XYZ file of C-alpha atoms in Angstrom:
423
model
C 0.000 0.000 0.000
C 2.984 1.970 1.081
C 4.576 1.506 -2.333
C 1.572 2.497 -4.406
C 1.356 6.050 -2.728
C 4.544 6.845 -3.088
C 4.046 5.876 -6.710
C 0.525 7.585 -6.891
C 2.483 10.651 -5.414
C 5.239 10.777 -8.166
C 2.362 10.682 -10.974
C 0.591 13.255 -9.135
C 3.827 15.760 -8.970
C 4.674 14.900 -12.670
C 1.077 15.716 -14.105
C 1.531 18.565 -12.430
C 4.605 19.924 -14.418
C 3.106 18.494 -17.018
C -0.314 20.427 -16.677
C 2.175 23.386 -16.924
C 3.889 22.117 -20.067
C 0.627 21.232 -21.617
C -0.939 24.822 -21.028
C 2.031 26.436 -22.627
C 2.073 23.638 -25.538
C -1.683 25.189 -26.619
C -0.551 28.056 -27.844
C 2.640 28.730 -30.393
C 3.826 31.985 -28.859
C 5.398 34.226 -31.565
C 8.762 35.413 -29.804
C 10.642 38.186 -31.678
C 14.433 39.314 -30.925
C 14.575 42.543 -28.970
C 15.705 44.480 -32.605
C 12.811 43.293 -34.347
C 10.250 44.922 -32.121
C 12.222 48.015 -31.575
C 12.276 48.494 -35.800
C 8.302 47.673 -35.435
C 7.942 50.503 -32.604
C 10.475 52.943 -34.878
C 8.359 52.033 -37.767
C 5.099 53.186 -35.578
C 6.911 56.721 -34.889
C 7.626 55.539 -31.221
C 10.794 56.916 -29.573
C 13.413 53.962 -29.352
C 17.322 53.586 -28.918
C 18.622 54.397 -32.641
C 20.446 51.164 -33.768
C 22.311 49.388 -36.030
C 22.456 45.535 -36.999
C 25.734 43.398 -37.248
C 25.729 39.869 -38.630
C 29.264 39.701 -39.450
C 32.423 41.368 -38.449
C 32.570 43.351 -41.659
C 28.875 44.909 -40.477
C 30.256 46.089 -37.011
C 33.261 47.800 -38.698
C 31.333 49.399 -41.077
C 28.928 50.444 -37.343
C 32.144 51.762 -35.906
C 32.737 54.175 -38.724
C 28.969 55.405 -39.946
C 27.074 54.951 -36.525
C 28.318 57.559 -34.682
C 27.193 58.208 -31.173
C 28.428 59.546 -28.197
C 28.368 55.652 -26.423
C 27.507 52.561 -27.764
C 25.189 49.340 -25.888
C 26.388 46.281 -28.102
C 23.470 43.662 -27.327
C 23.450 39.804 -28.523
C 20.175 38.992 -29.907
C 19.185 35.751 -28.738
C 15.220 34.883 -27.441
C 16.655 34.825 -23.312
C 17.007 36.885 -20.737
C 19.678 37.432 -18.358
C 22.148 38.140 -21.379
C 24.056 41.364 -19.550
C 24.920 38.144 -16.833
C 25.507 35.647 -19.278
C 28.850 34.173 -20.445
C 30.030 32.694 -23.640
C 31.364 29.401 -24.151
C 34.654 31.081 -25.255
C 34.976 32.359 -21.647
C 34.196 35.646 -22.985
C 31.705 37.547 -20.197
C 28.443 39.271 -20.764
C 26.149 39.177 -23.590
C 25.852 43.055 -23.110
C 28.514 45.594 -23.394
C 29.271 49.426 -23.156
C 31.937 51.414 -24.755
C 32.468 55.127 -26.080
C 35.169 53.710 -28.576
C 34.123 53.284 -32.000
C 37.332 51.383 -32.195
C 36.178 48.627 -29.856
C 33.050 48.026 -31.457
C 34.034 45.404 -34.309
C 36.521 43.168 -31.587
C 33.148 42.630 -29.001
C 31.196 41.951 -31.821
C 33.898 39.392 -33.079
C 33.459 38.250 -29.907
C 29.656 37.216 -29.452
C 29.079 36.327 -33.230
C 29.084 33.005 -33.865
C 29.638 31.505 -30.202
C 26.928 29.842 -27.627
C 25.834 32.424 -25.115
C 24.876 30.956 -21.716
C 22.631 32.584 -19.725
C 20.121 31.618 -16.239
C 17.121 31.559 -19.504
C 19.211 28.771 -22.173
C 19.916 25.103 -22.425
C 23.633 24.732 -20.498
C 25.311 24.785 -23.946
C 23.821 28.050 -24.677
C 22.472 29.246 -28.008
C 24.331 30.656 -30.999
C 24.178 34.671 -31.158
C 23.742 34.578 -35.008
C 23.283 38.778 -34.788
C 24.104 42.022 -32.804
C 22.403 44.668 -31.918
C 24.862 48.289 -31.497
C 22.185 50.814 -30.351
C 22.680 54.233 -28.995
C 23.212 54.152 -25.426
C 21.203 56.787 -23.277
C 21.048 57.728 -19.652
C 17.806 57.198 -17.621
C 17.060 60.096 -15.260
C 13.641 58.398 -14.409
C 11.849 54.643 -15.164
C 8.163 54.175 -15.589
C 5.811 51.491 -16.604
C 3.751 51.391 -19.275
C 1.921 48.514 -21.062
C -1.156 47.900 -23.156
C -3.194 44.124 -22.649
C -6.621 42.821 -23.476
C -8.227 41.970 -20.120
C -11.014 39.548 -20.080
C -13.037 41.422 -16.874
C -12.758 44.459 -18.839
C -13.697 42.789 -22.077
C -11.632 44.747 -24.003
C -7.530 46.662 -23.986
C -6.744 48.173 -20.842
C -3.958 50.653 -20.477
C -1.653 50.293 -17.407
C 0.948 52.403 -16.233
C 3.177 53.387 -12.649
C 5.603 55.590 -11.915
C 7.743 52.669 -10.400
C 9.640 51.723 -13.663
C 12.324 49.523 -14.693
C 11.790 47.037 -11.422
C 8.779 44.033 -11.051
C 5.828 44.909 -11.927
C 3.916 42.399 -9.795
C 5.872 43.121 -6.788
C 5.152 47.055 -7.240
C 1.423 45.509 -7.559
C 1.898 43.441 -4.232
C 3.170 46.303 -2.037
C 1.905 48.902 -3.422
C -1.181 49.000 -5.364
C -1.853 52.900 -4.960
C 1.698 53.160 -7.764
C -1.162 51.078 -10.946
C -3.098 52.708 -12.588
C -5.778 50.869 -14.920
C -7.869 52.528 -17.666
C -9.966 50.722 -19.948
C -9.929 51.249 -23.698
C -13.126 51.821 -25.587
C -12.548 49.627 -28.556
C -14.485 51.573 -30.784
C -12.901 55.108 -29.570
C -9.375 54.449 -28.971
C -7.074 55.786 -26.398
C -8.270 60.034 -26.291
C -6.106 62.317 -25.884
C -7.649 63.420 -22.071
C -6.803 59.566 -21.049
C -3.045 60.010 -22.529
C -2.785 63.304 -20.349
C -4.183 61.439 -17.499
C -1.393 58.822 -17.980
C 1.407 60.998 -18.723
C 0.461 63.107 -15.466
C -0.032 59.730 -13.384
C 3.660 58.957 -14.728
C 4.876 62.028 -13.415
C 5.767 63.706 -16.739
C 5.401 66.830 -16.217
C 5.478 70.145 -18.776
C 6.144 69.429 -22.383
C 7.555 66.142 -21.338
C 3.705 64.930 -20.466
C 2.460 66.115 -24.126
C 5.774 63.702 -25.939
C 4.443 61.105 -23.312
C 0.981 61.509 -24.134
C 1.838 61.257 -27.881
C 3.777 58.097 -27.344
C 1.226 56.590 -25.334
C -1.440 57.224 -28.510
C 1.251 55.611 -30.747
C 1.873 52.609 -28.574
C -1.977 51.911 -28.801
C -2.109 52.718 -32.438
C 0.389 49.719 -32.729
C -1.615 47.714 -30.430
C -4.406 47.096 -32.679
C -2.389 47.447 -35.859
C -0.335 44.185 -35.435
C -2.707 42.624 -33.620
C -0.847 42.094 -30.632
C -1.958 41.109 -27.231
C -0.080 42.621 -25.106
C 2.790 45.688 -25.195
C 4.737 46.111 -22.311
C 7.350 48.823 -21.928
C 9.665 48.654 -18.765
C 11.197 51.253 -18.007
C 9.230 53.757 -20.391
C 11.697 56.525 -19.757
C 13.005 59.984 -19.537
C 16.478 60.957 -20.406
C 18.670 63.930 -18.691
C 18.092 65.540 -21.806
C 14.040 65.280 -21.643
C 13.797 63.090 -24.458
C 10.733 60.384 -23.375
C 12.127 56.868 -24.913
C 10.628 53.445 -24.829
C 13.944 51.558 -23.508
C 12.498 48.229 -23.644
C 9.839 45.966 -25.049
C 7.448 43.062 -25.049
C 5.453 42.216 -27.578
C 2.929 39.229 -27.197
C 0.687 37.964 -30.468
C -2.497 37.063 -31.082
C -1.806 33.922 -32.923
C -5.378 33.551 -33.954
C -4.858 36.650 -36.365
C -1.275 35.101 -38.065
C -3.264 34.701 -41.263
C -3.540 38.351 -41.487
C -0.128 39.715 -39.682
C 2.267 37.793 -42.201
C 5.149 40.318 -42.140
C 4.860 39.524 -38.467
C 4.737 36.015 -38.142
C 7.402 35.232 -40.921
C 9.498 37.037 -38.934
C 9.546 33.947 -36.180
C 12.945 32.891 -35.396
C 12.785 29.449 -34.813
C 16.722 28.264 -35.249
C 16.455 28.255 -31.357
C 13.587 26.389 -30.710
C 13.531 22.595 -30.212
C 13.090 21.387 -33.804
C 10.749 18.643 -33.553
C 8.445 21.166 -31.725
C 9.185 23.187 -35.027
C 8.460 20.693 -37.141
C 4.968 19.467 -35.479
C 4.238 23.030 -35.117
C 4.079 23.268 -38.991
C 1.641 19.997 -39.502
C -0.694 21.674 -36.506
C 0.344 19.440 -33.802
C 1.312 19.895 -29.993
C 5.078 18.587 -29.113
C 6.485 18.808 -26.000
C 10.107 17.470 -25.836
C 11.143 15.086 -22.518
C 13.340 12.800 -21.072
C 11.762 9.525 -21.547
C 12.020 6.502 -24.036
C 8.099 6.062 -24.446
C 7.018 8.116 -27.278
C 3.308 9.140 -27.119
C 0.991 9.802 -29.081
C -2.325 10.977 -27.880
C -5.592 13.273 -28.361
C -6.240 15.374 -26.004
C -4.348 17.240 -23.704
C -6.054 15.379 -20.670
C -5.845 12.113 -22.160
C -2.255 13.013 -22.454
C -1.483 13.576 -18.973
C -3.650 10.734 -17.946
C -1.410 8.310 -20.447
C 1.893 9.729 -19.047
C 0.860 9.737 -15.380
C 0.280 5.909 -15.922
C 3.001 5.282 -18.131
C 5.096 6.958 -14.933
C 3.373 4.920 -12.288
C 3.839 1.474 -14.003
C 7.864 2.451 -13.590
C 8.345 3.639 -17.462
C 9.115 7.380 -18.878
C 7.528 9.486 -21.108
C 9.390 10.484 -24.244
C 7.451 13.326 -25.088
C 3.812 15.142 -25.132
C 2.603 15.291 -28.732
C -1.349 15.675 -28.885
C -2.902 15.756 -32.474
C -6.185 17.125 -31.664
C -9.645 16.505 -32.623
C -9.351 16.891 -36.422
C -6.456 14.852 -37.220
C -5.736 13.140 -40.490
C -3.648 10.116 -41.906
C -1.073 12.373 -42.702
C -0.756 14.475 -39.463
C -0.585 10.662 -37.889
C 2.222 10.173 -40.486
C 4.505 12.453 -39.641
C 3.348 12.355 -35.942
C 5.394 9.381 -36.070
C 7.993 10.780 -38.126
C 8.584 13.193 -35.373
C 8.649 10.334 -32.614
C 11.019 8.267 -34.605
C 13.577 11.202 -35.526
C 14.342 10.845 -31.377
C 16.834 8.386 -31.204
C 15.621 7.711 -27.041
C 12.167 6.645 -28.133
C 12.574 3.395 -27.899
C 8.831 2.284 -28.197
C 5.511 4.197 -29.047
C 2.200 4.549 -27.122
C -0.578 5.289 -29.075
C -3.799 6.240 -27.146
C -6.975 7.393 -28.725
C -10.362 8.225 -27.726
C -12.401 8.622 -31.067
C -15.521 11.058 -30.215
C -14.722 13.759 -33.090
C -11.938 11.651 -34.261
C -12.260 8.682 -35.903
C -10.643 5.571 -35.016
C -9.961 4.665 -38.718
C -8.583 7.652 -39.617
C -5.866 6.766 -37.281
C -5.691 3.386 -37.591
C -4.809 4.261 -41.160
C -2.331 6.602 -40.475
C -0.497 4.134 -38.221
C -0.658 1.329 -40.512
C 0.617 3.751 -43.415
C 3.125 5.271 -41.324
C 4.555 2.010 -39.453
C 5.429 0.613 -43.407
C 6.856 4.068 -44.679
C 8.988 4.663 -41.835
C 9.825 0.988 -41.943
C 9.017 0.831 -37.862
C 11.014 -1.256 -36.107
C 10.843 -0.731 -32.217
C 7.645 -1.808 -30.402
C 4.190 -0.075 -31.035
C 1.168 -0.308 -28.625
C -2.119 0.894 -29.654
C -5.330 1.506 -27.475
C -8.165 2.577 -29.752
C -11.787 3.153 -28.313
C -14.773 5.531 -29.945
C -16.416 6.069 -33.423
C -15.531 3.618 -35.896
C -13.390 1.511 -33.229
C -14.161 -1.832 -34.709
C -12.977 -0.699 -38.002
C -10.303 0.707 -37.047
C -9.187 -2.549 -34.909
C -9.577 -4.544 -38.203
C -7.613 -2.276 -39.882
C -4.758 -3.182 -37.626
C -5.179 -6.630 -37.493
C -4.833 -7.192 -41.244
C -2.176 -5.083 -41.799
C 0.710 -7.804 -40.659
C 2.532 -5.419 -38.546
C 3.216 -6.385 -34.977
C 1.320 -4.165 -33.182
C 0.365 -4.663 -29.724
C -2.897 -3.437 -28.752
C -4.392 -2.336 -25.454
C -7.833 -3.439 -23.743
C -8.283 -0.100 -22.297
C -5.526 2.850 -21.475
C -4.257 0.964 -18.568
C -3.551 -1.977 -19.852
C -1.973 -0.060 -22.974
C 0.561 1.949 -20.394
C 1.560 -1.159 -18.918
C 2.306 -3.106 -21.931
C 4.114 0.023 -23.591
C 6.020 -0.469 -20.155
C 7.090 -4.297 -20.684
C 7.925 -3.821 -23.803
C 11.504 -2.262 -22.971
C 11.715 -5.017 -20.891
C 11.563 -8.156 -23.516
């Protein structure tokens, strides 16, 4: 009894991570490198850091000599935080650097292109800096917040702003919830200009500095809706010694739902850093989720999922990966489903485990059969069908003359996926 809480225990903690993994699988964030939203916001007429791009040592001389600027911030662009603390795998420090030499631009560059960065956000072997950002560097005199969201209570954009810039915004939130301001966004109306002015004045601009701030506030919304985004965030939202109100730093968040009509946008997606079988689902409309395991799954339904993997886990086995394929799969989403499982040399057998109500059974059965022959499958497969069309789908599999084990229900299916590493 002892031994099957303890094991009851260990499901329980790893569907919860993988609750967490499964909500973030849902939806394909769009995650663009710090230069690409600051062109966007240039593009808008928002104030931002003026800077150049370097992809090559040749681009950062050419910087040194035509970019001229009283200091220069030379920035690795790579989707992580924590760069300015990060190190390279060169021993070279710091994914961020300052200099007022023109003549030290090119040798930092040299320095970051090309080689892993490693920061507290990247895999330990870091991630390639493929491009460098050299941007004007300006003093701060004083950080604000500013950011633009759709909020579901308000059913609708929402602007949001404090004084207390440049730090955690939730923490400000926590200890001091007198420093947020909220002001819903008619839809219809847009941000007017007396709501800017109220927002500038909240942010402590004062004089001529609260009309630029006002003005960039209406800008930030007009890019809002334009691009379709979900959320803009600017920390700190800025003022310089010289008065100049900036927009120091961004985050942009998507509405993936509107890709089909933000293509500039969206093509702009940088996926070289992303896992590449969660790339290459992505692109057939599946959900991949990358683990440590040597039980590939494949399942429909993010809840059948973490049901499969909890009991895959509690009958002593480990889950390769999460890879759902949804209510409207076809045969050849279930084709290169399996492509993806197979490309991972530590899946050593596959669980399939299907629950036909929108889907039907055939479909998949199908797809396996298809699949199992054109991939030329030779580690163990376990199937569990149940649902529409479940007794054509089961003779589908029987007179294909593939060795495929099949499950009584999703139990039994775990625990013979389990035994098969065994034999």
């Amino acid at each position: 009894m002892a031994m099957s809480l303890c094991k009851l225990g260990a499901a329980a903690a790893f569907s919860s991570k993988l609750r967490a993994a499964a909500i973030v699988s849902q939806v394909r964030w769009l995650n663009l490198h710090e230069f690409q939203s600051k062109k966007m916001m240039a593009d808008g007429g928002i104030t931002v850091q003026r800077f150049r791009m370097a992809e090559s040592v040749e681009d950062a001389v050419d910087i040194s000599k035509n970019f001229k600027v009283r200091e220069y911030v030379i920035k690795a662009q790579i989707l992580a935080g924590g760069r300015g603390k990060g190190k390279f795998d060169t021993g070279f420090k710091g994914g961020v650097h300052l200099t007022k030499d023109p003549s030290k631009v090119a040798p930092i560059v040299k320095e970051m292109l090309g080689h892993n960065l490693i920061t507290n956000q990247t895999p330990t072997t870091g991630v390639t800096v493929r491009k460098v950002m050299c941007a004007e560097a300006l003093d701060i005199e004083r950080e604000t917040y500013l950011a633009f969201l759709m909020d579901r209570t308000c059913n609708g954009p929402v602007m949001v702003g404090s004084p207390m810039g440049g730090m955690d915004i939730e923490e400000v939130a926590h200890k001091d919830p007198k420093a947020i301001y909220k002001e819903p966004i008619d839809i219809g109306t847009g941000v007017t200009d007396a709501q800017a002015r109220k927002m500038a004045g909240f942010l402590n601009f004062k004089g001529t500095k609260q009309d630029d701030a006002a003005e960039q506030i209406k800008r930030l919304y007009k890019l809002f809706l334009k691009v379709d985004a979900t959320q803009i965030e600017i920390n700190p939202f800025g003022e310089t010694p010289d008065g100049q109100v900036v927009c120091f730093d961004a985050k942009i968040n998507f509405d993936d739902n509107a890709a089909f009509r933000q293509k500039e946008i969206f093509a702009m997606d940088d996926t070289t850093e992303s896992d590449r079988r969660e790339v290459e689902a992505a692109k057939h409309s599946l959900n991949y989720i990358g683990m440590d395991g040597n039980i590939g799954c494949l399942v429909n339904g993010a809840g059948l999922a973490m049901a499969t993997m909890d009991l895959i886990k509690l009958h002593g086995g480990v889950p390769a990966n999460f890879l759902d394929v949804g209510g409207g799969v076809t045969e050849g989403q279930v084709y290169h489903a399996f492509r993806i499982l197979t490309s991972d040399s530590q899946v050593k057998a596959i669980l399939v485990n299907v629950f036909g109500g929108i889907v039907n059974c055939a479909t998949i059965a199908n797809g396996i059969v298809n699949a199992a022959k054109s991939i030329k499958l030779t580690i163990p497969l376990v199937v569990r069908l149940e649902g529409t069309n479940v007794d054509a789908a089961r003779s589908i599999l029987e007179k294909s003359g593939l060795p495929i084990t099949t499950g009584s229900d999703f139990e039994d299916a775990a625990i013979k996926a389990v035994a098969s590493l065994r034999k």
